[in-house]
């Protein structure tokens, strides 16, 4: 069985490090991708990382995961709160999916409280900073070992 995780970061997460550092911290997207790869390697998992500002590209990447990935870690950014298409893609590929948000979306604007993904995600990690990605890898490794 494949031991690969698809890591998806959605819109504006390419700006990590400089974007609202009080909310999202100072680690860059490259730091996050390296962190996930490092943590995954501890569990003999490897990672394909992608970031896109375009909903359809994210849908395509999720579909492609069917071919060679065992699980998905996704921070859909603002698409969390708007995208039925990303929800349907995740449901469609039926891979265990960890939803990560760097900030505590429940302590921010009301519109961030609803996620189209959370009820079908294997786990949801919110407000742990970029460390949330680390927790997601650990959880996915546990699920894949079951
Ligand atoms: C985010 C939270 C979203 O509400 C926001 O639109 C983002 C990032 C987070 O990681 O905290 O772009 O997903």
mmCIF file of C-alpha atoms and ligand atoms in Angstrom:
data_model
loop_
_atom_site.group_PDB
_atom_site.id
_atom_site.type_symbol
_atom_site.label_atom_id
_atom_site.label_comp_id
_atom_site.label_asym_id
_atom_site.label_seq_id
_atom_site.Cartn_x
_atom_site.Cartn_y
_atom_site.Cartn_z
ATOM 1 C CA UNK A 1 0.000 0.000 0.000
ATOM 2 C CA UNK A 2 1.166 3.545 -0.732
ATOM 3 C CA UNK A 3 2.686 5.436 2.188
ATOM 4 C CA UNK A 4 2.230 8.893 0.683
ATOM 5 C CA UNK A 5 0.312 11.846 2.127
ATOM 6 C CA UNK A 6 -1.017 14.639 -0.081
ATOM 7 C CA UNK A 7 -0.487 17.976 1.687
ATOM 8 C CA UNK A 8 -2.754 20.716 0.336
ATOM 9 C CA UNK A 9 -2.555 24.368 1.291
ATOM 10 C CA UNK A 10 -5.199 26.656 -0.130
ATOM 11 C CA UNK A 11 -5.424 30.330 -1.058
ATOM 12 C CA UNK A 12 -3.115 32.905 0.475
ATOM 13 C CA UNK A 13 -1.113 30.297 2.375
ATOM 14 C CA UNK A 14 1.726 30.965 -0.075
ATOM 15 C CA UNK A 15 2.057 34.232 1.862
ATOM 16 C CA UNK A 16 2.761 32.484 5.178
ATOM 17 C CA UNK A 17 5.586 34.180 7.022
ATOM 18 C CA UNK A 18 4.612 37.662 5.939
ATOM 19 C CA UNK A 19 0.808 37.446 6.004
ATOM 20 C CA UNK A 20 -0.754 38.701 9.253
ATOM 21 C CA UNK A 21 2.076 37.255 11.392
ATOM 22 C CA UNK A 22 0.121 37.913 14.607
ATOM 23 C CA UNK A 23 -2.534 35.479 13.363
ATOM 24 C CA UNK A 24 -0.474 32.973 11.362
ATOM 25 C CA UNK A 25 3.047 33.253 12.824
ATOM 26 C CA UNK A 26 6.307 33.757 10.978
ATOM 27 C CA UNK A 27 6.973 30.310 9.510
ATOM 28 C CA UNK A 28 6.833 30.233 5.725
ATOM 29 C CA UNK A 29 5.010 27.730 3.538
ATOM 30 C CA UNK A 30 8.400 26.134 2.774
ATOM 31 C CA UNK A 31 8.941 25.733 6.544
ATOM 32 C CA UNK A 32 5.520 24.064 6.876
ATOM 33 C CA UNK A 33 6.178 21.706 3.972
ATOM 34 C CA UNK A 34 9.589 20.794 5.413
ATOM 35 C CA UNK A 35 8.044 20.230 8.858
ATOM 36 C CA UNK A 36 5.412 17.896 7.416
ATOM 37 C CA UNK A 37 7.988 15.972 5.365
ATOM 38 C CA UNK A 38 10.249 15.601 8.431
ATOM 39 C CA UNK A 39 7.437 14.414 10.672
ATOM 40 C CA UNK A 40 6.092 12.050 7.998
ATOM 41 C CA UNK A 41 9.536 10.494 7.524
ATOM 42 C CA UNK A 42 9.492 9.506 11.202
ATOM 43 C CA UNK A 43 6.538 7.282 10.355
ATOM 44 C CA UNK A 44 8.021 6.080 7.042
ATOM 45 C CA UNK A 45 5.502 8.218 5.174
ATOM 46 C CA UNK A 46 6.343 10.521 2.307
ATOM 47 C CA UNK A 47 4.605 13.673 1.204
ATOM 48 C CA UNK A 48 3.503 15.375 -1.985
ATOM 49 C CA UNK A 49 2.961 19.041 -1.178
ATOM 50 C CA UNK A 50 0.917 21.462 -3.251
ATOM 51 C CA UNK A 51 -0.428 24.964 -2.717
ATOM 52 C CA UNK A 52 -2.927 26.717 -4.918
ATOM 53 C CA UNK A 53 -5.005 29.846 -4.902
ATOM 54 C CA UNK A 54 -7.467 28.197 -7.322
ATOM 55 C CA UNK A 55 -10.347 26.011 -6.228
ATOM 56 C CA UNK A 56 -10.355 23.803 -9.346
ATOM 57 C CA UNK A 57 -6.633 23.044 -9.019
ATOM 58 C CA UNK A 58 -7.223 21.885 -5.474
ATOM 59 C CA UNK A 59 -10.116 19.674 -6.628
ATOM 60 C CA UNK A 60 -7.834 18.195 -9.342
ATOM 61 C CA UNK A 61 -5.029 17.520 -6.840
ATOM 62 C CA UNK A 62 -7.466 15.737 -4.513
ATOM 63 C CA UNK A 63 -8.695 13.574 -7.407
ATOM 64 C CA UNK A 64 -5.102 12.702 -8.368
ATOM 65 C CA UNK A 65 -4.433 11.558 -4.800
ATOM 66 C CA UNK A 66 -6.589 8.518 -5.553
ATOM 67 C CA UNK A 67 -3.753 7.194 -7.700
ATOM 68 C CA UNK A 68 -0.901 7.228 -5.221
ATOM 69 C CA UNK A 69 -1.803 8.651 -1.804
ATOM 70 C CA UNK A 70 -3.128 6.997 1.348
ATOM 71 C CA UNK A 71 -4.310 10.148 3.103
ATOM 72 C CA UNK A 72 -4.718 13.907 2.793
ATOM 73 C CA UNK A 73 -3.769 16.791 5.053
ATOM 74 C CA UNK A 74 -5.505 19.957 3.945
ATOM 75 C CA UNK A 75 -5.714 23.552 5.034
ATOM 76 C CA UNK A 76 -8.241 24.867 2.522
ATOM 77 C CA UNK A 77 -7.795 28.488 3.698
ATOM 78 C CA UNK A 78 -10.851 30.591 2.926
ATOM 79 C CA UNK A 79 -12.272 27.789 0.736
ATOM 80 C CA UNK A 80 -13.018 26.022 4.031
ATOM 81 C CA UNK A 81 -15.959 28.344 4.472
ATOM 82 C CA UNK A 82 -17.213 28.424 0.886
ATOM 83 C CA UNK A 83 -16.305 25.342 -1.129
ATOM 84 C CA UNK A 84 -18.782 22.545 -1.652
ATOM 85 C CA UNK A 85 -16.558 21.441 -4.552
ATOM 86 C CA UNK A 86 -13.595 20.726 -2.252
ATOM 87 C CA UNK A 87 -15.892 18.961 0.211
ATOM 88 C CA UNK A 88 -17.298 16.793 -2.577
ATOM 89 C CA UNK A 89 -13.784 15.988 -3.854
ATOM 90 C CA UNK A 90 -12.676 14.842 -0.396
ATOM 91 C CA UNK A 91 -15.838 12.783 0.030
ATOM 92 C CA UNK A 92 -15.395 11.395 -3.486
ATOM 93 C CA UNK A 93 -11.861 10.067 -3.059
ATOM 94 C CA UNK A 94 -12.691 8.631 0.370
ATOM 95 C CA UNK A 95 -9.140 8.976 1.744
ATOM 96 C CA UNK A 96 -8.678 9.749 5.463
ATOM 97 C CA UNK A 97 -8.389 13.535 5.583
ATOM 98 C CA UNK A 98 -7.043 15.787 8.311
ATOM 99 C CA UNK A 99 -8.281 19.389 8.246
ATOM 100 C CA UNK A 100 -5.822 21.913 9.671
ATOM 101 C CA UNK A 101 -6.245 25.584 10.521
ATOM 102 C CA UNK A 102 -3.289 27.501 11.855
ATOM 103 C CA UNK A 103 -5.432 30.095 13.620
ATOM 104 C CA UNK A 104 -8.299 29.460 16.016
ATOM 105 C CA UNK A 105 -11.119 30.002 13.543
ATOM 106 C CA UNK A 106 -13.635 29.904 16.421
ATOM 107 C CA UNK A 107 -12.104 32.974 18.045
ATOM 108 C CA UNK A 108 -12.309 35.097 14.889
ATOM 109 C CA UNK A 109 -15.079 36.365 12.633
ATOM 110 C CA UNK A 110 -18.385 34.495 12.710
ATOM 111 C CA UNK A 111 -18.043 33.424 9.045
ATOM 112 C CA UNK A 112 -14.926 31.394 9.876
ATOM 113 C CA UNK A 113 -16.832 29.141 12.276
ATOM 114 C CA UNK A 114 -18.458 27.077 9.581
ATOM 115 C CA UNK A 115 -16.415 24.552 7.637
ATOM 116 C CA UNK A 116 -17.794 22.598 4.691
ATOM 117 C CA UNK A 117 -15.197 19.931 5.447
ATOM 118 C CA UNK A 118 -15.183 19.285 9.189
ATOM 119 C CA UNK A 119 -18.056 16.797 9.381
ATOM 120 C CA UNK A 120 -16.449 14.487 6.826
ATOM 121 C CA UNK A 121 -12.828 14.963 7.996
ATOM 122 C CA UNK A 122 -11.085 12.216 9.961
ATOM 123 C CA UNK A 123 -9.853 14.915 12.343
ATOM 124 C CA UNK A 124 -9.845 18.695 12.651
ATOM 125 C CA UNK A 125 -6.948 20.616 14.190
ATOM 126 C CA UNK A 126 -7.541 24.273 14.878
ATOM 127 C CA UNK A 127 -5.558 27.041 16.543
ATOM 128 C CA UNK A 128 -2.322 25.153 17.201
ATOM 129 C CA UNK A 129 -0.248 27.296 14.858
ATOM 130 C CA UNK A 130 1.834 25.444 12.289
ATOM 131 C CA UNK A 131 2.322 22.713 14.896
ATOM 132 C CA UNK A 132 -1.180 21.624 13.894
ATOM 133 C CA UNK A 133 0.307 20.134 10.723
ATOM 134 C CA UNK A 134 2.609 18.044 12.897
ATOM 135 C CA UNK A 135 -0.350 16.744 14.901
ATOM 136 C CA UNK A 136 -2.134 15.959 11.650
ATOM 137 C CA UNK A 137 0.755 13.785 10.458
ATOM 138 C CA UNK A 138 0.779 11.915 13.781
ATOM 139 C CA UNK A 139 -2.956 11.303 13.582
ATOM 140 C CA UNK A 140 -2.802 10.163 9.958
ATOM 141 C CA UNK A 141 0.048 7.777 10.829
ATOM 142 C CA UNK A 142 -2.110 6.304 13.601
ATOM 143 C CA UNK A 143 -5.103 5.920 11.302
ATOM 144 C CA UNK A 144 -3.000 4.257 8.603
ATOM 145 C CA UNK A 145 -1.617 1.815 11.151
ATOM 146 C CA UNK A 146 -5.093 0.697 12.264
HETATM 147 C C1 LIG B 1 -7.021 29.420 7.875
HETATM 148 C C2 LIG B 1 -8.279 30.081 8.442
HETATM 149 C C3 LIG B 1 -9.179 30.578 7.317
HETATM 150 O O1 LIG B 1 -10.344 31.193 7.861
HETATM 151 C C4 LIG B 1 -8.437 31.606 6.493
HETATM 152 O O2 LIG B 1 -9.244 32.039 5.420
HETATM 153 C C5 LIG B 1 -7.121 31.127 6.032
HETATM 154 C C6 LIG B 1 -6.289 30.335 6.929
HETATM 155 C C7 LIG B 1 -6.032 29.031 8.988
HETATM 156 O O3 LIG B 1 -5.108 28.274 8.692
HETATM 157 O O4 LIG B 1 -6.162 29.484 10.136
HETATM 158 O O5 LIG B 1 -6.694 31.439 4.913
HETATM 159 O O6 LIG B 1 -7.404 28.233 7.194
#
